[in-house]
């Protein structure tokens, strides 16, 4: 497909997402099934166009003086892909599959618009009602933090040290742009491509099948490291999902100890079975139902709560979620977070630790929940995070990314080069 066909496809998919309120993956999949002639390179380029357009939806609409799917897709090519109005017009000329676009003169006038005159939330490309939350989280830096969420995310891998080391995995990706992560001691990063360039399919590698690595954002790797699981301990991953952090714990513990993996939605645990086998992990027990946790009360050295949240920290990867979030979503999630913290805390032994993690940047889900938990549970106290941070990261000079009032840590694309994560730790008093 030429650029015109790819542009038209992106417009059709964006229209489908807007009119039918569909998640991006579903819309992309359906388009691909009905256009089987499109090759993998075409599908990758179209996916990039759609995701890029949604990452900067508001500022694109301001520049174009209109927010139609066509406006967004054209603005993406101009502003994010670096194609000039003249180049774009020339590329589409004579292409019967290309949509009609404004003239070179009009496109140039759009690009000349002063984005500095736009409202702050438009410059930041976030819903207006979330400005106050971002200001609370980041102070005067909130706009730059939000803008950093509009970039494409890298592909991060966690080396499974049970079976190999980082040098071996890096050698396996020679020539594919892989490098060691700056903060996560066992991480590997492959930066995102530009324009139509696709990210590599790491899970198709032979070494993936051999259990050498898992796909896991560097921020998630750091959250597991901050929880601090050690060999010989008994651990509970209370919101285990697909098991990414439980697998990271198993490697940190050198396959020595016991990890109990539980999730209220037991269907989410199913992928863990194959992941455990592939990784050579021997210490994870999957707990499907609440009664499987009987007898573990006040017996765990560490409990991890990777809480359900709005996912604002993952907006680079799921930009459509940025425009679906509502105040009701936030209210529902904070109620869930309070409950899951209360429920999980009963399993922490005296002197043991409870780790609270979200992939959110909002203080309503982070520091506010920590304060509320401490009020409800005076038997717990917060742990010092400076030393824990120094032990978890590979770069000894990396500044500690404290959250508001130093109550927990907040990772973000701008601060740490990772997805957005929050981490807080508690200890049950003796």
Tab-separated table of C-alpha atoms in Angstrom:
chain	number	residue	atom	x	y	z
A	1	UNK	CA	0.000	0.000	0.000
A	2	UNK	CA	1.098	3.548	-0.710
A	3	UNK	CA	0.846	6.329	1.852
A	4	UNK	CA	-2.580	7.385	0.562
A	5	UNK	CA	-4.075	3.954	1.203
A	6	UNK	CA	-2.560	3.805	4.659
A	7	UNK	CA	-3.885	7.274	5.467
A	8	UNK	CA	-7.382	6.346	4.298
A	9	UNK	CA	-7.283	3.167	6.367
A	10	UNK	CA	-6.268	5.092	9.490
A	11	UNK	CA	-9.148	7.519	8.934
A	12	UNK	CA	-11.611	4.632	8.627
A	13	UNK	CA	-10.328	2.995	11.802
A	14	UNK	CA	-10.369	6.254	13.774
A	15	UNK	CA	-13.941	6.789	12.602
A	16	UNK	CA	-14.875	3.294	13.780
A	17	UNK	CA	-13.295	3.952	17.179
A	18	UNK	CA	-15.113	7.274	17.542
A	19	UNK	CA	-18.564	6.260	16.345
A	20	UNK	CA	-18.742	2.796	17.897
A	21	UNK	CA	-16.646	3.548	21.015
A	22	UNK	CA	-14.421	0.547	20.336
A	23	UNK	CA	-11.013	-0.273	21.801
A	24	UNK	CA	-8.181	0.282	19.339
A	25	UNK	CA	-7.076	-3.384	19.161
A	26	UNK	CA	-10.583	-4.495	18.161
A	27	UNK	CA	-10.934	-1.836	15.471
A	28	UNK	CA	-7.503	-2.631	14.041
A	29	UNK	CA	-8.193	-6.371	14.038
A	30	UNK	CA	-11.529	-6.005	12.264
A	31	UNK	CA	-10.026	-3.736	9.624
A	32	UNK	CA	-7.253	-6.254	9.011
A	33	UNK	CA	-9.719	-9.147	8.661
A	34	UNK	CA	-11.732	-7.250	6.070
A	35	UNK	CA	-8.609	-6.077	4.179
A	36	UNK	CA	-6.519	-9.237	3.968
A	37	UNK	CA	-4.517	-7.855	1.063
A	38	UNK	CA	-2.722	-5.521	3.499
A	39	UNK	CA	0.711	-6.853	4.398
A	40	UNK	CA	2.276	-6.858	7.833
A	41	UNK	CA	4.202	-3.679	7.031
A	42	UNK	CA	0.984	-1.931	6.018
A	43	UNK	CA	-0.838	-3.071	9.146
A	44	UNK	CA	2.047	-1.924	11.321
A	45	UNK	CA	2.159	1.512	9.688
A	46	UNK	CA	-1.613	1.945	9.976
A	47	UNK	CA	-1.505	0.919	13.639
A	48	UNK	CA	1.219	3.491	14.255
A	49	UNK	CA	-0.850	6.191	12.565
A	50	UNK	CA	-3.918	5.404	14.661
A	51	UNK	CA	-2.056	5.239	17.974
A	52	UNK	CA	-0.022	8.385	17.258
A	53	UNK	CA	-3.168	10.303	16.326
A	54	UNK	CA	-4.854	9.375	19.605
A	55	UNK	CA	-1.806	10.249	21.700
A	56	UNK	CA	-2.028	13.893	20.588
A	57	UNK	CA	-5.730	14.140	19.825
A	58	UNK	CA	-6.402	17.544	21.400
A	59	UNK	CA	-3.344	19.411	20.146
A	60	UNK	CA	-3.841	17.966	16.648
A	61	UNK	CA	-7.430	19.225	16.667
A	62	UNK	CA	-6.284	22.694	17.772
A	63	UNK	CA	-3.656	22.930	15.051
A	64	UNK	CA	-6.052	21.694	12.359
A	65	UNK	CA	-8.989	23.748	13.660
A	66	UNK	CA	-11.019	20.561	13.627
A	67	UNK	CA	-11.002	17.165	15.279
A	68	UNK	CA	-12.380	14.824	12.628
A	69	UNK	CA	-10.584	11.512	12.063
A	70	UNK	CA	-9.185	12.957	8.823
A	71	UNK	CA	-7.881	16.022	10.672
A	72	UNK	CA	-6.174	13.865	13.276
A	73	UNK	CA	-4.609	11.474	10.762
A	74	UNK	CA	-3.266	14.264	8.554
A	75	UNK	CA	-1.926	16.176	11.564
A	76	UNK	CA	-0.134	13.014	12.695
A	77	UNK	CA	1.753	12.795	9.411
A	78	UNK	CA	2.683	16.474	9.585
A	79	UNK	CA	3.523	16.881	13.277
A	80	UNK	CA	4.696	13.431	14.424
A	81	UNK	CA	5.978	11.787	11.257
A	82	UNK	CA	7.750	14.910	10.016
A	83	UNK	CA	6.224	14.981	6.523
A	84	UNK	CA	5.967	18.476	5.100
A	85	UNK	CA	2.746	19.720	3.447
A	86	UNK	CA	4.514	19.705	0.084
A	87	UNK	CA	5.799	16.143	0.535
A	88	UNK	CA	2.411	14.896	1.709
A	89	UNK	CA	0.565	16.436	-1.223
A	90	UNK	CA	3.082	15.050	-3.694
A	91	UNK	CA	2.856	11.569	-2.140
A	92	UNK	CA	-0.924	11.470	-2.486
A	93	UNK	CA	-1.098	12.879	-6.001
A	94	UNK	CA	-2.480	10.346	-8.454
A	95	UNK	CA	-3.261	7.790	-5.715
A	96	UNK	CA	-6.857	6.694	-6.256
A	97	UNK	CA	-7.028	5.256	-2.744
A	98	UNK	CA	-5.909	8.465	-1.042
A	99	UNK	CA	-8.388	10.753	0.718
A	100	UNK	CA	-8.757	14.391	-0.203
A	101	UNK	CA	-6.695	16.664	2.006
A	102	UNK	CA	-6.457	20.446	2.387
A	103	UNK	CA	-4.173	22.441	0.115
A	104	UNK	CA	-0.491	22.960	0.804
A	105	UNK	CA	-1.238	26.548	1.734
A	106	UNK	CA	-3.931	25.610	4.245
A	107	UNK	CA	-1.807	22.859	5.788
A	108	UNK	CA	1.100	25.261	6.130
A	109	UNK	CA	-1.183	27.780	7.816
A	110	UNK	CA	-2.319	25.085	10.248
A	111	UNK	CA	1.264	24.220	11.161
A	112	UNK	CA	1.971	27.909	11.756
A	113	UNK	CA	-0.702	28.133	14.463
A	114	UNK	CA	0.686	28.991	17.889
A	115	UNK	CA	-0.039	26.044	20.179
A	116	UNK	CA	0.976	28.274	23.070
A	117	UNK	CA	-2.367	30.022	22.680
A	118	UNK	CA	-4.255	26.802	23.325
A	119	UNK	CA	-5.660	25.935	26.780
A	120	UNK	CA	-3.212	24.107	29.018
A	121	UNK	CA	-5.021	20.782	28.839
A	122	UNK	CA	-4.922	20.951	25.030
A	123	UNK	CA	-1.180	21.562	25.047
A	124	UNK	CA	-0.829	18.665	27.487
A	125	UNK	CA	-3.187	16.393	25.520
A	126	UNK	CA	-5.180	15.249	28.555
A	127	UNK	CA	-8.866	15.548	29.512
A	128	UNK	CA	-9.497	18.951	31.068
A	129	UNK	CA	-11.008	17.551	34.257
A	130	UNK	CA	-7.703	15.803	35.090
A	131	UNK	CA	-5.590	18.977	35.125
A	132	UNK	CA	-6.021	19.469	38.878
A	133	UNK	CA	-4.904	15.876	39.529
A	134	UNK	CA	-1.790	16.273	37.385
A	135	UNK	CA	-0.988	19.551	39.148
A	136	UNK	CA	-1.257	17.810	42.511
A	137	UNK	CA	0.992	14.993	41.322
A	138	UNK	CA	3.701	17.037	39.599
A	139	UNK	CA	3.336	20.686	40.588
A	140	UNK	CA	4.694	23.143	38.023
A	141	UNK	CA	6.018	20.266	35.892
A	142	UNK	CA	2.581	18.773	35.266
A	143	UNK	CA	2.258	19.911	31.654
A	144	UNK	CA	5.661	18.562	30.638
A	145	UNK	CA	4.862	15.298	32.429
A	146	UNK	CA	1.599	14.968	30.505
A	147	UNK	CA	3.277	15.793	27.196
A	148	UNK	CA	5.846	13.052	27.824
A	149	UNK	CA	2.938	10.599	27.826
A	150	UNK	CA	2.283	11.380	24.142
A	151	UNK	CA	5.467	9.697	22.855
A	152	UNK	CA	5.667	6.144	21.591
A	153	UNK	CA	6.762	3.660	24.264
A	154	UNK	CA	9.806	1.424	23.900
A	155	UNK	CA	9.762	-2.358	24.113
A	156	UNK	CA	11.198	-3.459	27.457
A	157	UNK	CA	12.227	-6.992	28.375
A	158	UNK	CA	13.134	-8.537	31.727
A	159	UNK	CA	15.941	-11.085	31.586
A	160	UNK	CA	15.081	-14.308	33.410
A	161	UNK	CA	18.179	-14.755	35.564
A	162	UNK	CA	17.053	-18.248	36.566
A	163	UNK	CA	18.241	-19.537	33.186
A	164	UNK	CA	20.511	-16.861	31.652
A	165	UNK	CA	22.007	-13.376	32.060
A	166	UNK	CA	21.604	-10.026	30.376
A	167	UNK	CA	24.714	-10.282	28.212
A	168	UNK	CA	23.440	-13.492	26.614
A	169	UNK	CA	20.032	-12.005	25.865
A	170	UNK	CA	21.611	-8.839	24.434
A	171	UNK	CA	23.749	-10.995	22.171
A	172	UNK	CA	20.595	-12.681	20.923
A	173	UNK	CA	19.213	-9.296	19.871
A	174	UNK	CA	22.409	-8.122	18.185
A	175	UNK	CA	21.656	-5.761	15.327
A	176	UNK	CA	18.114	-5.022	16.531
A	177	UNK	CA	18.858	-1.925	18.590
A	178	UNK	CA	18.722	-3.577	22.018
A	179	UNK	CA	20.536	-2.058	24.988
A	180	UNK	CA	20.629	-2.429	28.770
A	181	UNK	CA	18.031	-0.408	30.654
A	182	UNK	CA	19.383	2.456	32.742
A	183	UNK	CA	17.551	1.664	35.976
A	184	UNK	CA	16.293	-1.927	35.992
A	185	UNK	CA	19.327	-4.178	36.613
A	186	UNK	CA	18.018	-7.027	34.441
A	187	UNK	CA	16.165	-5.042	31.810
A	188	UNK	CA	16.693	-4.655	28.074
A	189	UNK	CA	15.214	-1.868	25.963
A	190	UNK	CA	14.497	-1.616	22.256
A	191	UNK	CA	13.448	1.920	21.412
A	192	UNK	CA	10.298	2.610	19.427
A	193	UNK	CA	10.656	3.192	15.716
A	194	UNK	CA	9.647	6.340	13.869
A	195	UNK	CA	6.887	6.904	11.343
A	196	UNK	CA	5.775	3.600	9.803
A	197	UNK	CA	8.519	1.533	11.455
A	198	UNK	CA	7.175	-1.453	13.401
A	199	UNK	CA	8.469	-2.651	16.735
A	200	UNK	CA	10.091	-6.081	16.618
A	201	UNK	CA	8.028	-9.138	17.605
A	202	UNK	CA	10.143	-10.237	20.568
A	203	UNK	CA	7.782	-13.039	21.551
A	204	UNK	CA	8.483	-14.729	18.203
A	205	UNK	CA	12.160	-15.158	19.117
A	206	UNK	CA	13.477	-18.635	19.886
A	207	UNK	CA	15.014	-17.319	23.113
A	208	UNK	CA	11.589	-16.217	24.306
A	209	UNK	CA	10.296	-19.756	23.891
A	210	UNK	CA	13.350	-20.893	25.859
A	211	UNK	CA	12.370	-18.723	28.825
A	212	UNK	CA	15.268	-16.281	28.522
A	213	UNK	CA	13.110	-13.176	28.930
A	214	UNK	CA	9.634	-11.781	29.495
A	215	UNK	CA	8.109	-8.634	28.025
A	216	UNK	CA	7.799	-6.255	30.971
A	217	UNK	CA	8.059	-2.468	31.151
A	218	UNK	CA	11.069	-1.190	33.051
A	219	UNK	CA	8.756	0.545	35.511
A	220	UNK	CA	7.027	-2.731	36.335
A	221	UNK	CA	10.428	-4.362	36.813
A	222	UNK	CA	11.409	-1.587	39.220
A	223	UNK	CA	8.143	-1.938	41.146
A	224	UNK	CA	8.929	-5.622	41.696
A	225	UNK	CA	12.479	-4.742	42.738
A	226	UNK	CA	11.233	-2.132	45.199
A	227	UNK	CA	9.019	-4.742	46.858
A	228	UNK	CA	12.318	-6.411	47.770
A	229	UNK	CA	11.532	-10.144	47.782
A	230	UNK	CA	14.482	-12.210	49.010
A	231	UNK	CA	15.461	-15.904	48.772
A	232	UNK	CA	13.714	-18.146	51.291
A	233	UNK	CA	10.784	-15.807	51.922
A	234	UNK	CA	7.072	-16.570	51.707
A	235	UNK	CA	5.350	-14.055	49.432
A	236	UNK	CA	1.792	-13.344	48.321
A	237	UNK	CA	1.116	-11.605	45.004
A	238	UNK	CA	-2.464	-10.652	45.753
A	239	UNK	CA	-3.429	-9.165	42.359
A	240	UNK	CA	-1.228	-11.404	40.252
A	241	UNK	CA	-2.975	-11.089	36.882
A	242	UNK	CA	-0.842	-12.784	34.240
A	243	UNK	CA	2.031	-13.177	36.686
A	244	UNK	CA	4.650	-10.693	35.503
A	245	UNK	CA	5.698	-9.538	38.961
A	246	UNK	CA	5.407	-13.020	40.482
A	247	UNK	CA	7.847	-14.261	37.849
A	248	UNK	CA	10.153	-11.334	38.627
A	249	UNK	CA	10.002	-12.270	42.326
A	250	UNK	CA	10.918	-15.878	41.492
A	251	UNK	CA	14.068	-14.690	39.740
A	252	UNK	CA	14.915	-12.284	42.591
A	253	UNK	CA	14.505	-15.167	45.059
A	254	UNK	CA	16.657	-17.543	42.960
A	255	UNK	CA	13.820	-20.074	42.930
A	256	UNK	CA	14.152	-20.361	46.720
A	257	UNK	CA	11.087	-19.770	48.884
A	258	UNK	CA	7.372	-19.761	48.088
A	259	UNK	CA	5.228	-17.358	46.047
A	260	UNK	CA	1.453	-17.541	46.284
A	261	UNK	CA	-0.227	-15.979	43.238
A	262	UNK	CA	-3.872	-14.953	43.588
A	263	UNK	CA	-6.268	-12.758	41.614
A	264	UNK	CA	-9.917	-12.018	42.265
A	265	UNK	CA	-10.537	-12.642	38.555
A	266	UNK	CA	-9.119	-16.144	38.297
A	267	UNK	CA	-9.387	-16.125	34.502
A	268	UNK	CA	-6.498	-13.660	34.440
A	269	UNK	CA	-4.272	-16.291	36.056
A	270	UNK	CA	-4.525	-18.735	33.144
A	271	UNK	CA	-1.557	-17.380	31.107
A	272	UNK	CA	0.675	-17.862	34.148
A	273	UNK	CA	0.696	-21.626	33.777
A	274	UNK	CA	2.636	-21.539	30.507
A	275	UNK	CA	4.806	-18.622	31.652
A	276	UNK	CA	5.870	-20.541	34.786
A	277	UNK	CA	6.783	-23.576	32.710
A	278	UNK	CA	8.706	-21.565	30.151
A	279	UNK	CA	10.660	-19.644	32.802
A	280	UNK	CA	11.712	-22.737	34.763
A	281	UNK	CA	10.082	-21.389	37.936
A	282	UNK	CA	9.422	-23.916	40.702
A	283	UNK	CA	8.193	-21.808	43.618
A	284	UNK	CA	4.903	-20.269	42.426
A	285	UNK	CA	1.621	-21.712	43.696
A	286	UNK	CA	-1.417	-20.415	41.826
A	287	UNK	CA	-4.341	-19.750	44.175
A	288	UNK	CA	-7.520	-19.685	42.102
A	289	UNK	CA	-10.137	-18.953	44.753
A	290	UNK	CA	-10.312	-17.020	48.022
A	291	UNK	CA	-10.604	-20.191	50.121
A	292	UNK	CA	-7.212	-21.291	48.725
A	293	UNK	CA	-5.697	-18.494	50.863
A	294	UNK	CA	-7.024	-19.936	54.120
A	295	UNK	CA	-4.250	-20.419	56.650
A	296	UNK	CA	-1.995	-17.716	55.178
A	297	UNK	CA	-3.247	-14.960	57.502
A	298	UNK	CA	-0.376	-13.051	59.140
A	299	UNK	CA	2.090	-15.585	57.704
A	300	UNK	CA	3.530	-13.736	54.694
A	301	UNK	CA	6.920	-12.043	54.743
A	302	UNK	CA	5.767	-9.817	51.879
A	303	UNK	CA	2.451	-9.102	50.194
A	304	UNK	CA	2.223	-7.257	46.899
A	305	UNK	CA	-0.925	-5.398	45.896
A	306	UNK	CA	-0.716	-4.413	42.227
A	307	UNK	CA	-4.052	-2.689	42.508
A	308	UNK	CA	-6.746	-2.233	39.862
A	309	UNK	CA	-6.514	1.347	38.648
A	310	UNK	CA	-7.387	3.746	35.839
A	311	UNK	CA	-4.164	2.925	33.996
A	312	UNK	CA	-3.191	6.552	33.395
A	313	UNK	CA	0.454	5.503	33.543
A	314	UNK	CA	-0.006	3.331	30.438
A	315	UNK	CA	-1.430	6.020	28.162
A	316	UNK	CA	1.553	5.780	25.814
A	317	UNK	CA	0.567	2.180	25.069
A	318	UNK	CA	-3.215	2.607	25.297
A	319	UNK	CA	-3.917	6.177	24.179
A	320	UNK	CA	-7.615	5.499	23.566
A	321	UNK	CA	-8.024	4.876	27.305
A	322	UNK	CA	-7.036	8.501	27.917
A	323	UNK	CA	-10.229	9.685	26.268
A	324	UNK	CA	-12.525	7.104	27.916
A	325	UNK	CA	-11.618	7.743	31.541
A	326	UNK	CA	-14.374	9.353	33.630
A	327	UNK	CA	-14.848	10.612	37.156
A	328	UNK	CA	-16.984	7.526	37.834
A	329	UNK	CA	-14.133	5.274	36.673
A	330	UNK	CA	-11.833	7.021	39.118
A	331	UNK	CA	-14.317	6.788	41.985
A	332	UNK	CA	-14.884	3.080	41.321
A	333	UNK	CA	-11.149	2.363	41.237
A	334	UNK	CA	-10.388	4.171	44.489
A	335	UNK	CA	-13.085	2.129	46.252
A	336	UNK	CA	-11.547	-1.033	44.787
A	337	UNK	CA	-8.091	0.023	45.943
A	338	UNK	CA	-9.196	0.596	49.525
A	339	UNK	CA	-10.876	-2.797	49.626
A	340	UNK	CA	-7.988	-4.729	48.119
A	341	UNK	CA	-5.507	-3.103	50.507
A	342	UNK	CA	-7.697	-3.981	53.473
A	343	UNK	CA	-8.163	-7.550	52.264
A	344	UNK	CA	-4.495	-8.124	51.474
A	345	UNK	CA	-3.167	-6.626	54.695
A	346	UNK	CA	-4.471	-9.511	56.810
A	347	UNK	CA	-1.836	-11.814	55.305
A	348	UNK	CA	1.191	-9.761	56.419
A	349	UNK	CA	3.043	-11.192	59.422
A	350	UNK	CA	4.239	-8.909	62.237
A	351	UNK	CA	7.377	-7.228	60.901
A	352	UNK	CA	6.427	-8.190	57.338
A	353	UNK	CA	5.855	-5.778	54.474
A	354	UNK	CA	2.936	-4.775	52.268
A	355	UNK	CA	3.758	-3.178	48.888
A	356	UNK	CA	1.169	-1.049	47.090
A	357	UNK	CA	1.595	-0.505	43.345
A	358	UNK	CA	-0.547	1.153	40.686
A	359	UNK	CA	0.068	1.999	37.037
A	360	UNK	CA	-1.534	5.381	37.675
A	361	UNK	CA	-0.196	8.917	37.980
A	362	UNK	CA	-3.216	10.281	39.860
A	363	UNK	CA	-2.840	11.158	43.562
A	364	UNK	CA	-6.433	10.058	44.150
A	365	UNK	CA	-5.262	6.494	43.492
A	366	UNK	CA	-1.835	6.851	45.042
A	367	UNK	CA	-0.942	9.115	47.963
A	368	UNK	CA	-4.580	9.593	48.943
A	369	UNK	CA	-5.028	5.833	49.235
A	370	UNK	CA	-1.872	5.507	51.336
A	371	UNK	CA	-3.080	8.158	53.782
A	372	UNK	CA	-6.499	6.518	54.008
A	373	UNK	CA	-4.958	3.086	54.597
A	374	UNK	CA	-2.733	4.353	57.410
A	375	UNK	CA	-5.752	5.979	59.045
A	376	UNK	CA	-7.706	2.727	58.917
A	377	UNK	CA	-4.730	0.557	59.908
A	378	UNK	CA	-2.558	2.099	62.623
A	379	UNK	CA	-0.857	-1.302	62.990
A	380	UNK	CA	1.075	-0.431	59.792
A	381	UNK	CA	3.762	2.185	59.171
A	382	UNK	CA	5.438	3.359	55.965
A	383	UNK	CA	8.921	2.122	55.081
A	384	UNK	CA	11.865	4.329	54.131
A	385	UNK	CA	12.153	4.324	50.354
A	386	UNK	CA	15.499	6.026	49.721
A	387	UNK	CA	17.546	2.976	50.659
A	388	UNK	CA	15.079	0.656	48.916
A	389	UNK	CA	15.388	2.713	45.709
A	390	UNK	CA	19.178	2.603	45.828
A	391	UNK	CA	19.077	-1.185	46.214
A	392	UNK	CA	16.590	-1.657	43.353
A	393	UNK	CA	18.201	0.433	40.595
A	394	UNK	CA	21.345	-0.101	38.550
A	395	UNK	CA	22.254	3.606	38.366
A	396	UNK	CA	23.429	4.781	41.807
A	397	UNK	CA	23.081	8.417	40.761
A	398	UNK	CA	19.441	8.164	39.720
A	399	UNK	CA	17.401	10.658	41.761
A	400	UNK	CA	14.746	9.209	44.033
A	401	UNK	CA	11.400	9.938	42.293
A	402	UNK	CA	9.424	10.872	45.370
A	403	UNK	CA	5.712	11.453	45.111
A	404	UNK	CA	3.934	14.398	46.740
A	405	UNK	CA	4.994	14.872	50.385
A	406	UNK	CA	7.578	12.085	49.858
A	407	UNK	CA	4.718	9.647	50.384
A	408	UNK	CA	5.739	6.873	48.008
A	409	UNK	CA	7.521	6.993	44.663
A	410	UNK	CA	6.116	7.981	41.299
A	411	UNK	CA	7.743	6.814	38.073
A	412	UNK	CA	6.877	8.374	34.714
A	413	UNK	CA	8.173	8.677	31.142
A	414	UNK	CA	9.690	12.076	31.917
A	415	UNK	CA	11.189	11.206	35.305
A	416	UNK	CA	12.412	7.667	34.809
A	417	UNK	CA	11.852	6.865	31.138
A	418	UNK	CA	9.282	4.218	32.085
A	419	UNK	CA	5.530	3.830	32.039
A	420	UNK	CA	3.787	5.575	34.914
A	421	UNK	CA	3.886	3.642	38.194
A	422	UNK	CA	3.356	4.437	41.852
A	423	UNK	CA	4.951	2.505	44.687
A	424	UNK	CA	4.438	2.691	48.447
A	425	UNK	CA	5.571	0.285	51.139
A	426	UNK	CA	4.197	-0.499	54.595
A	427	UNK	CA	5.447	-2.607	57.482
A	428	UNK	CA	3.227	-4.281	60.069
A	429	UNK	CA	4.448	-3.198	63.472
A	430	UNK	CA	5.792	-5.849	65.839
